[in-house]
Coordinates of C-alpha atoms in Angstrom, one line a residue:
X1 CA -11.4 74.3 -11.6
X2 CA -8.8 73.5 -14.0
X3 CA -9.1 71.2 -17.3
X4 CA -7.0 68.6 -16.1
X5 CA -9.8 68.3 -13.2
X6 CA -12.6 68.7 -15.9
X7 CA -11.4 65.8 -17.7
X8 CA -10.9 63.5 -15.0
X9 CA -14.6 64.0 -13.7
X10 CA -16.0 63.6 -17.0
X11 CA -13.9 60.3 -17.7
X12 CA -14.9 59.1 -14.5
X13 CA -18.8 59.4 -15.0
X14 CA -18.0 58.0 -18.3
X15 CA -16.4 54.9 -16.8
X16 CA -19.1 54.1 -13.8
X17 CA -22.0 54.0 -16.7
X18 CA -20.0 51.9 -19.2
X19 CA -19.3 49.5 -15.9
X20 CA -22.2 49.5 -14.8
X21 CA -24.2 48.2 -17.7
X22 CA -21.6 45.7 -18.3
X23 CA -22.2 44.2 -14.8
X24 CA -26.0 44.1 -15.4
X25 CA -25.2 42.0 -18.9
X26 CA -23.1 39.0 -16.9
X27 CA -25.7 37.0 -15.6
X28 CA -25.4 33.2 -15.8
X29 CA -26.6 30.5 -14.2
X30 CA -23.9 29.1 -12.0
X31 CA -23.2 25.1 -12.6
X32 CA -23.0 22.1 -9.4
X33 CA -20.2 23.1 -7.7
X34 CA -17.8 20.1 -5.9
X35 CA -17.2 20.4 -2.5
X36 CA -13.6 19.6 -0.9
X37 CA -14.8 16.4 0.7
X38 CA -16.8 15.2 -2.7
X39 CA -13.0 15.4 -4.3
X40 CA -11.4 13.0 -1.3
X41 CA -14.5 11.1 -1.5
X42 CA -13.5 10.8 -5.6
X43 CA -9.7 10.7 -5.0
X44 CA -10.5 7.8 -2.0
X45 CA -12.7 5.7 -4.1
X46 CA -10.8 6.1 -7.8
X47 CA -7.2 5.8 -6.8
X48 CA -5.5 2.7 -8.2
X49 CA -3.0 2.4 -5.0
X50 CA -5.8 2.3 -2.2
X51 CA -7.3 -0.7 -4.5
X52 CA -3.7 -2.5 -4.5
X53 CA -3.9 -1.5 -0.7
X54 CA -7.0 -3.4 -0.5
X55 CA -6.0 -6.0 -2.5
X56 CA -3.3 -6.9 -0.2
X57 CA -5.7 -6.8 2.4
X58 CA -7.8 -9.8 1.2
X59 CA -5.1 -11.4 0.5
X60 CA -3.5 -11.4 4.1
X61 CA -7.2 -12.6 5.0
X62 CA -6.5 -15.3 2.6
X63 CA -3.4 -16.2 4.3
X64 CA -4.7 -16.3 7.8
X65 CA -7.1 -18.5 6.6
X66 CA -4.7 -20.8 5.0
X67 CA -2.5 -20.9 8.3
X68 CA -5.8 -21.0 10.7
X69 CA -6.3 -24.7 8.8
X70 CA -2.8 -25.8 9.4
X71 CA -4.4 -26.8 13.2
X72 CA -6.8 -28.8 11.6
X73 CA -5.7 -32.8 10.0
X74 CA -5.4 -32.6 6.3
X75 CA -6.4 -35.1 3.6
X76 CA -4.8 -36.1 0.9
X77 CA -4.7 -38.5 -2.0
X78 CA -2.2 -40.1 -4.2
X79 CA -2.1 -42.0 -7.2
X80 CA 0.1 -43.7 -10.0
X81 CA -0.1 -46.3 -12.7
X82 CA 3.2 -47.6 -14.4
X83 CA 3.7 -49.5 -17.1
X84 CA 6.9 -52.4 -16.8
X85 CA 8.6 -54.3 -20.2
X86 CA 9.4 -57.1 -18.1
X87 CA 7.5 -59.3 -15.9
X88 CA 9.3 -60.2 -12.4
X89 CA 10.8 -63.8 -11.9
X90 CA 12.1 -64.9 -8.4
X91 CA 14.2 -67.9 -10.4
X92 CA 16.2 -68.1 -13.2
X93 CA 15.2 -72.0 -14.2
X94 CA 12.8 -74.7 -13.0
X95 CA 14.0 -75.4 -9.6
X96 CA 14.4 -79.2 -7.6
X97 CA 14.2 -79.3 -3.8
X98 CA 15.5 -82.5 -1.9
X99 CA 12.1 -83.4 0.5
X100 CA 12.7 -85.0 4.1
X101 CA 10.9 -87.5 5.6
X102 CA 10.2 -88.4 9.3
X103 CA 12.9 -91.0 11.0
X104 CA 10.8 -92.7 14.1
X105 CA 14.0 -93.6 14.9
X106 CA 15.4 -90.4 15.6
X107 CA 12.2 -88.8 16.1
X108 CA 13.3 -85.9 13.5
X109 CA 13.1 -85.2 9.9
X110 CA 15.8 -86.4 7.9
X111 CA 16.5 -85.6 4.0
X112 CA 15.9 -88.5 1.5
X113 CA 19.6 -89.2 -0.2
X114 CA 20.9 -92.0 -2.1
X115 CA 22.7 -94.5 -0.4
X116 CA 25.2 -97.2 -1.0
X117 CA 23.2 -100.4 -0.2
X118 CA 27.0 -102.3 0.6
X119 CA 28.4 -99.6 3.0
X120 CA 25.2 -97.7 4.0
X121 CA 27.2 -93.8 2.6
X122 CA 25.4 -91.5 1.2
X123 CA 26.5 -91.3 -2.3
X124 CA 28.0 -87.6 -3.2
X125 CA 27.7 -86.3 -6.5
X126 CA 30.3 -84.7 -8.4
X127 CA 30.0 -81.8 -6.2
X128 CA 30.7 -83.3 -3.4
X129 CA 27.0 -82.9 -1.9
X130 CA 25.0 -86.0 -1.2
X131 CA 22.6 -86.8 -3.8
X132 CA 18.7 -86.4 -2.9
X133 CA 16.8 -89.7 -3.8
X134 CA 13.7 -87.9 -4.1
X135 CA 13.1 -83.8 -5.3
X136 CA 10.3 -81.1 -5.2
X137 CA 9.8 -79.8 -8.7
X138 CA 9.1 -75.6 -8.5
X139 CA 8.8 -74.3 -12.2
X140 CA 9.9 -71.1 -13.2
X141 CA 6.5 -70.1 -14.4
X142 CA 5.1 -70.5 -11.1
X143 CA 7.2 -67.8 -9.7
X144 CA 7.4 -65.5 -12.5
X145 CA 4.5 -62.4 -11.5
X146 CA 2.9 -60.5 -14.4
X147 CA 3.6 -57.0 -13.8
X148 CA 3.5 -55.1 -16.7
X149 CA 0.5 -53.1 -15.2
X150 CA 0.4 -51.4 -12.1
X151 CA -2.2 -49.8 -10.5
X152 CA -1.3 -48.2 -7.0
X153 CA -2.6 -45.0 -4.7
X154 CA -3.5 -43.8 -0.8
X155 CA -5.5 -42.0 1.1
X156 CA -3.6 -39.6 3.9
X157 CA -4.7 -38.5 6.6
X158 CA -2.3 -36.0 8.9
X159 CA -3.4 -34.6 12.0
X160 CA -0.3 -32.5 13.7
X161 CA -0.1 -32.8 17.3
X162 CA 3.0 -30.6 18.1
X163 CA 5.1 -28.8 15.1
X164 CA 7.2 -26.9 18.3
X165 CA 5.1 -23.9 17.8
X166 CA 5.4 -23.4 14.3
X167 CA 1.7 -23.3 13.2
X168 CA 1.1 -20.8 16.7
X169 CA 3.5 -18.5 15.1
X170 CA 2.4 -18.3 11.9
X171 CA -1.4 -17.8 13.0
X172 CA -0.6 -15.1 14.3
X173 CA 2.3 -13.9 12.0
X174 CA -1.0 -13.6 9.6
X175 CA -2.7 -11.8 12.1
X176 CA 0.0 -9.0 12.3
X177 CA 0.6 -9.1 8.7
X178 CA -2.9 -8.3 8.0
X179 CA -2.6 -5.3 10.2
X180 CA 0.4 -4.2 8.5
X181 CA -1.6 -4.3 5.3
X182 CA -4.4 -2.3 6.9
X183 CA -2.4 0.5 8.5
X184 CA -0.4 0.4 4.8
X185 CA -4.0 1.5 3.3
X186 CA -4.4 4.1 5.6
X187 CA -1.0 5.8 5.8
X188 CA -2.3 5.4 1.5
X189 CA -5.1 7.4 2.0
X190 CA -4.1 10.1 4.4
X191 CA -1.2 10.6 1.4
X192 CA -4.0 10.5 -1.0
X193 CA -6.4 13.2 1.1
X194 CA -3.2 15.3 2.0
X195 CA -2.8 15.3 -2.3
X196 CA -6.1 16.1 -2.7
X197 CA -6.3 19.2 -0.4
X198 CA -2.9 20.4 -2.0
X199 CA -4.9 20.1 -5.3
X200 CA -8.1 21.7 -4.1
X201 CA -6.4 24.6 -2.7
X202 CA -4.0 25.4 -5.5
X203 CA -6.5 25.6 -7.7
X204 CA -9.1 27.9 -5.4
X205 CA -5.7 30.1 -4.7
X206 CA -5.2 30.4 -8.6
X207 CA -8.9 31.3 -9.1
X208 CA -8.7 33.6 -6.8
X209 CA -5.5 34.9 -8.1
X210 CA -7.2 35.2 -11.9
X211 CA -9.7 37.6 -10.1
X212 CA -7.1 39.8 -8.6
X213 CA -5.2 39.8 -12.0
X214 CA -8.4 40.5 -13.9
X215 CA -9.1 43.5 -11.4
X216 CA -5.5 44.4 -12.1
X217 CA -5.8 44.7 -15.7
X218 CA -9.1 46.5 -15.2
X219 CA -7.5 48.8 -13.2
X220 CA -4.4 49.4 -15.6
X221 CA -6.8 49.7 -18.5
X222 CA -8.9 52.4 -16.8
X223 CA -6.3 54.4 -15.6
X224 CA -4.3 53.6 -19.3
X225 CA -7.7 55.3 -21.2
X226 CA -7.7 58.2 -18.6
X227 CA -4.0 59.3 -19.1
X228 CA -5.2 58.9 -23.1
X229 CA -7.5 61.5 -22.7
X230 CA -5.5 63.5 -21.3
X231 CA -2.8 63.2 -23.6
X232 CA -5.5 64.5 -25.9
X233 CA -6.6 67.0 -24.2
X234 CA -3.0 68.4 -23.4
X235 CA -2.6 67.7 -20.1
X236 CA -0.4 64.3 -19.9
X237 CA 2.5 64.0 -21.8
X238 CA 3.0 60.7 -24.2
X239 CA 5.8 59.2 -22.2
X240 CA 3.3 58.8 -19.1
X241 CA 1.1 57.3 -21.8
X242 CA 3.7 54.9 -22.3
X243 CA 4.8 53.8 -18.9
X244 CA 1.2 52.9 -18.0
X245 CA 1.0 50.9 -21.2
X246 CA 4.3 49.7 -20.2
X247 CA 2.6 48.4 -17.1
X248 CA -0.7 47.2 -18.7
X249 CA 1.1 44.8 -21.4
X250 CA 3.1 43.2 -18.4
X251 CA -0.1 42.6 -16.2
X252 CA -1.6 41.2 -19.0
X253 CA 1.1 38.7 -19.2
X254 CA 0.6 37.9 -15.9
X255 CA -2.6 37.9 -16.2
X256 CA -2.3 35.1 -18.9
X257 CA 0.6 32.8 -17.0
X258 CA -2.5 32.8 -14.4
X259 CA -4.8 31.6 -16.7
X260 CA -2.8 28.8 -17.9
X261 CA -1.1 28.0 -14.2
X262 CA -5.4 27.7 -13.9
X263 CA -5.8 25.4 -16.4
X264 CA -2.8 23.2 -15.5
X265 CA -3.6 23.3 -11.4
X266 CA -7.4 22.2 -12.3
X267 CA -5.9 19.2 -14.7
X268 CA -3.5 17.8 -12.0
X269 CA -6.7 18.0 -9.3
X270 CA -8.8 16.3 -11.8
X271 CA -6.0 13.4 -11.9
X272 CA -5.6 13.4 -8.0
X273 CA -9.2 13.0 -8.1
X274 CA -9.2 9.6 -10.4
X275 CA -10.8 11.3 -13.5
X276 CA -9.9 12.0 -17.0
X277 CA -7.1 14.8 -17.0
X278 CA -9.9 17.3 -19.3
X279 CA -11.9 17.3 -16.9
X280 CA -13.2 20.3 -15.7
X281 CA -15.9 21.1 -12.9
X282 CA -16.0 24.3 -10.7
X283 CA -15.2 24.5 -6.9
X284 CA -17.4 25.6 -4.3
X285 CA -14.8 27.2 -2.5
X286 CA -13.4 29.2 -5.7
X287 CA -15.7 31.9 -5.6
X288 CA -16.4 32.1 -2.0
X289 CA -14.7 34.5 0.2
X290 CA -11.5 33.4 1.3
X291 CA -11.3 35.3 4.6
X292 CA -11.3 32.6 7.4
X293 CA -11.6 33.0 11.5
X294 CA -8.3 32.0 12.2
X295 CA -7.3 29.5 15.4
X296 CA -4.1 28.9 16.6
X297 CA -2.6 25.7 16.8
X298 CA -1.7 23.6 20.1
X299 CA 1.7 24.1 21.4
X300 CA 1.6 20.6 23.4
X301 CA 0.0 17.6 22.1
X302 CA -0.2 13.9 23.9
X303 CA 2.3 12.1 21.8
X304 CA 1.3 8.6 23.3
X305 CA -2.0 9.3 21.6
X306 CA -0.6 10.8 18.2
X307 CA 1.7 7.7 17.9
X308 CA -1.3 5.1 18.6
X309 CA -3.5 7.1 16.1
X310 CA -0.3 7.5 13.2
X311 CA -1.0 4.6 10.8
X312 CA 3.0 4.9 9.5
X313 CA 3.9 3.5 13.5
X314 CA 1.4 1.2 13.4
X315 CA 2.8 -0.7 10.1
X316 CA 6.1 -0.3 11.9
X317 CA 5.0 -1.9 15.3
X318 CA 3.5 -5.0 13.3
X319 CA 6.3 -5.1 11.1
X320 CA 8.3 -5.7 14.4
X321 CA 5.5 -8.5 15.5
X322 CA 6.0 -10.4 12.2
X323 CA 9.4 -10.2 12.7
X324 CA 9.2 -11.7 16.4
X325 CA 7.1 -14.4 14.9
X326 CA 9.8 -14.9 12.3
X327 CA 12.1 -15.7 15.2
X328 CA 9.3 -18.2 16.7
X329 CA 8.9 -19.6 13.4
X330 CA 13.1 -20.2 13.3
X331 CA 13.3 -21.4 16.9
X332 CA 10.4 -24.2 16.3
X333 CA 13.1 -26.0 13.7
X334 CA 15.0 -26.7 17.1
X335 CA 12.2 -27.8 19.1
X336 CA 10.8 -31.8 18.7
X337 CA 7.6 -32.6 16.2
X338 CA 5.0 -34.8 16.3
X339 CA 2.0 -35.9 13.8
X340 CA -0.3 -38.3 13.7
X341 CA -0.6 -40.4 10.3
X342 CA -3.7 -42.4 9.6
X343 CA -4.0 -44.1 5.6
X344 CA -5.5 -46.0 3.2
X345 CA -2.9 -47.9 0.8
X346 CA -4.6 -49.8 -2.6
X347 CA -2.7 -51.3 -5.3
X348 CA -3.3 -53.7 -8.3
X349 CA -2.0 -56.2 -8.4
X350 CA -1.8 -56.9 -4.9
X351 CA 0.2 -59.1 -2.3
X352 CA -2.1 -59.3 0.5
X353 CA -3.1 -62.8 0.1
X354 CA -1.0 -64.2 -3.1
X355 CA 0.0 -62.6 -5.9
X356 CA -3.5 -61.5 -7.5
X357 CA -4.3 -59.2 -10.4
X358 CA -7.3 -57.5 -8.7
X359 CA -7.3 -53.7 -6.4
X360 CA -7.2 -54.4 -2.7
X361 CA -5.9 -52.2 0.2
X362 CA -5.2 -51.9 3.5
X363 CA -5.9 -49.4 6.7
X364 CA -2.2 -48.2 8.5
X365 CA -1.9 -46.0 11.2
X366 CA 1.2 -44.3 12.9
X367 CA 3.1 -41.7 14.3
X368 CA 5.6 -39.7 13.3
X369 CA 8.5 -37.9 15.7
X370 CA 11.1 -36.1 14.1
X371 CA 13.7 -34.4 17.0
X372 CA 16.5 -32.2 15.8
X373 CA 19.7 -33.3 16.9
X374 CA 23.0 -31.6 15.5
X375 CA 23.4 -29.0 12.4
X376 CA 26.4 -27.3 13.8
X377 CA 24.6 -24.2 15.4
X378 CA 22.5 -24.0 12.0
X379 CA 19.4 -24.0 13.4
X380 CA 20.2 -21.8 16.3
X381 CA 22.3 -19.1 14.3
X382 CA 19.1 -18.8 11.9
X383 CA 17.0 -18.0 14.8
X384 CA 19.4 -15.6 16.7
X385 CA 19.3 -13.6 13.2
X386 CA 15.9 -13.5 13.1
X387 CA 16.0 -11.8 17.0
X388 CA 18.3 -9.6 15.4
X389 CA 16.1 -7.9 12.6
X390 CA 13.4 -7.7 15.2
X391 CA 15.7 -5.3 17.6
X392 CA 16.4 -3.7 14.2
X393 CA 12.9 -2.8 13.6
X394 CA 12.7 -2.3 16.9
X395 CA 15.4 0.7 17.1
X396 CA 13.6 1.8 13.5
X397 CA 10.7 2.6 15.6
X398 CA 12.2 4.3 18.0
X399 CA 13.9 6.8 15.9
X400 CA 10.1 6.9 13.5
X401 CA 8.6 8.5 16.7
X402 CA 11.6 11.1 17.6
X403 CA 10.9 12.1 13.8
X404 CA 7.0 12.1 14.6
X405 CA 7.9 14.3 17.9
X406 CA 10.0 16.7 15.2
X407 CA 7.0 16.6 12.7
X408 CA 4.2 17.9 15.3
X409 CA 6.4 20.4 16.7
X410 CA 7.5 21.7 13.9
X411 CA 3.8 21.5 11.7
X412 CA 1.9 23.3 15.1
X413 CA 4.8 25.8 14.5
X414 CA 4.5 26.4 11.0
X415 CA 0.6 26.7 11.7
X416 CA 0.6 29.2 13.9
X417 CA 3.1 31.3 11.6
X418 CA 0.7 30.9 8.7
X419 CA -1.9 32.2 11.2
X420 CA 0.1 35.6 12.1
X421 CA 1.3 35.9 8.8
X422 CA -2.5 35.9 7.5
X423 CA -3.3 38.4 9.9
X424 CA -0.5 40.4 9.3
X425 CA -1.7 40.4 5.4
X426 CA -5.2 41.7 6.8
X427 CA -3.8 44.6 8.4
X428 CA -1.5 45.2 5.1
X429 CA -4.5 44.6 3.0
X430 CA -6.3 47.5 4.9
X431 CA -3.9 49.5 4.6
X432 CA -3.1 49.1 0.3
X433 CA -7.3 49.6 -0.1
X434 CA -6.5 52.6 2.1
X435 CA -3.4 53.5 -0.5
X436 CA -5.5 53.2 -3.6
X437 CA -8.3 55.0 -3.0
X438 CA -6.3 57.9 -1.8
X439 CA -4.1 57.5 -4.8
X440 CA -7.2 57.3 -7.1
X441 CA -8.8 60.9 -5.4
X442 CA -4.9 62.7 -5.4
X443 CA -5.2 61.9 -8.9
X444 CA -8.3 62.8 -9.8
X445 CA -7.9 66.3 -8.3
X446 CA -4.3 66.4 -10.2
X447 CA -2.1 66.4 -7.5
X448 CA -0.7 63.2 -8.0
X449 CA 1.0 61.5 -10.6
X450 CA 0.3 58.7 -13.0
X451 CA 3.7 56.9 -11.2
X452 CA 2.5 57.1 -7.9
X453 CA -0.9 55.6 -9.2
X454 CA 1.0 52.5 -10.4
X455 CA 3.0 52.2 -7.7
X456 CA -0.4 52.2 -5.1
X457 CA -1.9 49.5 -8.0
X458 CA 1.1 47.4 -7.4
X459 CA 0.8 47.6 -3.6
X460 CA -2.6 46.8 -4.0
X461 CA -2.1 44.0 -6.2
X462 CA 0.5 42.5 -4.0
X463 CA -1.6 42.8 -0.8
X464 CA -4.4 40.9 -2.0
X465 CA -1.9 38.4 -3.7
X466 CA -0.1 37.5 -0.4
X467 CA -3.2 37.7 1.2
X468 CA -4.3 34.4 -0.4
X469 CA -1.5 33.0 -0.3
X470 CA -1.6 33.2 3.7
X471 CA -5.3 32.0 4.2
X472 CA -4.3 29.3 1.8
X473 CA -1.3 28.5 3.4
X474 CA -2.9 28.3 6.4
X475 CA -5.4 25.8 5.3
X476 CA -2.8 23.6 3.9
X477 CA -0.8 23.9 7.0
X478 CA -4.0 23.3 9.2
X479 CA -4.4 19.9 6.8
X480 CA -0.6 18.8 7.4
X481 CA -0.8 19.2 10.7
X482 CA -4.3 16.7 11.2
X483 CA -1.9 14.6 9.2
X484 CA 1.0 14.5 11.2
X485 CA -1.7 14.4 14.7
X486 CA -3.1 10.9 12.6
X487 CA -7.1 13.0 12.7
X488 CA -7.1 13.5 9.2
X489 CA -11.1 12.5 8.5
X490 CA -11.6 9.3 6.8
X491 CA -12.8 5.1 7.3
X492 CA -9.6 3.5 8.6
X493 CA -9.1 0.0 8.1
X494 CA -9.2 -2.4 11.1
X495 CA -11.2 0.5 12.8

């Protein structure tokens, strides 16, 4: 046996020892470990949007409520008091009436002038009018009415009988709108899960990724001490010493953009997830084994079942309901109205019997009918608009579901690419442990040098790298497309 063999062997034995005490020193107790549906469960339940989601919601319940009560006769009361400078006076001066008395004669009433006793003429005065013999005094006072103080208010009462389908419309404008707001929540939260899992994964794939750069490094390191020895010992020269450093000093900087790609993927999942950015909390996937049974996806789906379950079509379907109860809402200013009004009227002063300082009302009740007639095709040109942005919507739909046809055909196809691809890196996997290990014996025995040891490590490293980047790319496709499909788990609103 040569020394170059020698040395090998011993640094090997050396090496197992040293590694394996170091294994039996790294005990620790692990801590609670959060699951992937504990983080939707914190994203769902902390996220500031889903709250404004649900916000809106109540307040469409509000407004159904207020437009449910437009059927029903509403009550209301007025009120006023105003103060006058000047009191009201029917006449200007004292006035004098001429009086009548009864002819028996005539059987009539005939006014009481002055006549001339020789001729029997009325005499006229320097107006021309015949002069009264007798007169009715009416002072000014007595038709003068204090009003400097007024006191005045009613009670309404307004039952609509036929508003030409207004308040129809808008009960059940409400009722759409509300499920606009719900399906808005849950399109919200499928965003929010879909987030979440991007999170999740990203930061499992860079854990796992930290291992393999660790291992790396370990690797490197051992195989960087071996070649030392041998430089030592004569039988490496210093420039292979150097390439393998070389090769160390750049994993390590790999190693560390890892480490910090770590740090900033567990920040951004920790913000996904409604909590402070600092927060840090382990994964119970990020230590498990990553290898997964894969399934392929569908290659035909029942769209007619993914567009009644996609929350994004259902907003856009009672979008185009609103919108048809818009148009109702514009045609009813054509059609005829009828209310009843029922009401109490009070005022001080008063005129129902006299003039009289003192509150007294009255009961009234009526109808009122109010029948468009002519705007010059206002009316009618507002309502054929609102048709218009209906068909809009309408055609918006239609297009939103050849997009959803594009989206599940293309996600089932990306899915079952992630699926060969990840079994592709199985077999390549094999196939690099394969690589090393034979690399590691050729170069134990001598026959192999400390390039082609590298160049195995590297094909090692980057098997197990794209390795987890299939099975995680495969998760994440496998989420996307239960998102596109609408089966993404969660409580739906309205559901």
């Amino acid at each position: 046996m040569d020394l170059r063999k020698i040395v090998l062997a011993l640094i090997n034995v050396s090496i197992i020892v040293s590694g394996t005490l170091t294994a039996k020193g790294q005990t620790a107790p692990a801590a609670q470990a959060v699951s992937l549906d504990s983080c939707r469960a914190m994203a769902l339940s902390n996220n500031r949007q889903l709250r404004a989601r649900s916000e809106a919601i109540k307040m469409t319940g509000y407004q159904k409520k207020e437009a449910l009560a437009a059927y029903l006769p509403a009550l209301d009361f007025e009120g006023g008091y105003m103060y006058n400078q000047k009191n009201i006076a029917i006449f200007g001066s004292d006035q004098l009436l001429p009086t009548k008395t009864f002819d028996p004669a005539t059987q009539s009433y005939q006014f009481n002038i002055v006549k001339n006793p020789a001729t029997g003429q009325p005499v006229l005065g320097p107006g021309g009018q015949p002069i009264p013999e007798t007169v009715a005094l009416i002072p000014k006072e007595a038709m003068t009415y204090n009003i400097h103080n007024v006191f005045g208010g009613a009670v309404t009462l307004t039952q609509p009988i036929f508003m030409g389908g207004k308040i129809v419309a808008m009960n059940r404008l409400t009722h759409y709108a509300e499920k606009l707001a719900q399906a808005a929540k849950n399109a919200e939260a499928e965003n929010v899960i879909y987030a979440v899992d991007a999170a999740y994964w990203q930061v499992v794939s860079l854990k796992a990724k930290k291992k393999l750069a660790d291992s790396y490094v370990n690797l490197l390191d051992t195989l960087t001490r071996n070649v030392r020895l041998m430089v030592e010992q004569g039988v490496a020269t210093p420039s292979d010493l150097l390439s393998v450093e070389v090769k160390l000093n750049s994993a390590q900087v790999d190693q560390t953009k890892v480490d910090n790609g770590l740090t900033l993927s567990r920040m951004a999942l920790a913000q996904v997830c409604g909590l402070p950015v600092d927060t840090v909390f382990p994964l119970a996937d990020e230590d498990a084994d990553l290898t997964v049974q894969p399934s392929m996806a569908a290659t035909t789906y029942n769209m007619q079942d993914v567009y009644d379950r996609r929350q994004d079509l259902r907003a856009l379907q009672a979008g185009i309901d609103i919108l048809h109860q818009k148009a109702n809402v514009a045609k009813s200013e054509m059609m005829p109205s009828l209310a009843l009004i029922g009401a109490y009227s009070f005022s001080n002063p008063n005129m129902f019997d006299g003039f009289r300082r003192r509150l007294d009302g009255a009961f009234s009740v009526g109808a009122v009918l109010r029948i468009p007639l002519w705007h010059w095709g206002g009316n009618y040109n507002k309502y054929r608009a609102a048709r218009s942005m209906a068909t809009i919507a309408r055609i918006e739909l239609e297009d939103a579901r050849r997009m959803v046809d594009l989206q599940v055909s293309q996600s089932a196809f990306r899915s079952r690419e992630a699926v060969k691809t990840y079994q592709m890196t199985e077999t390549n996997l094999r196939k690099a442990d394969e690589n090393l290990r034979q690399a590691n014996l050729a170069f134990r025995e001598g026959v192999m040098t400390t390039d082609n040891v590298m160049a195995a490590q590297t094909a090692w490293l980057k098997a197990h790298s794209e390795q987890i980047d299939a099975g995680i790319d495969m998760r994440l496709c496998d989420v996307y497309l239960s998102k596109v499909l609408g089966t993404l788990p969660y409580t739906r609103e309205g559901e």
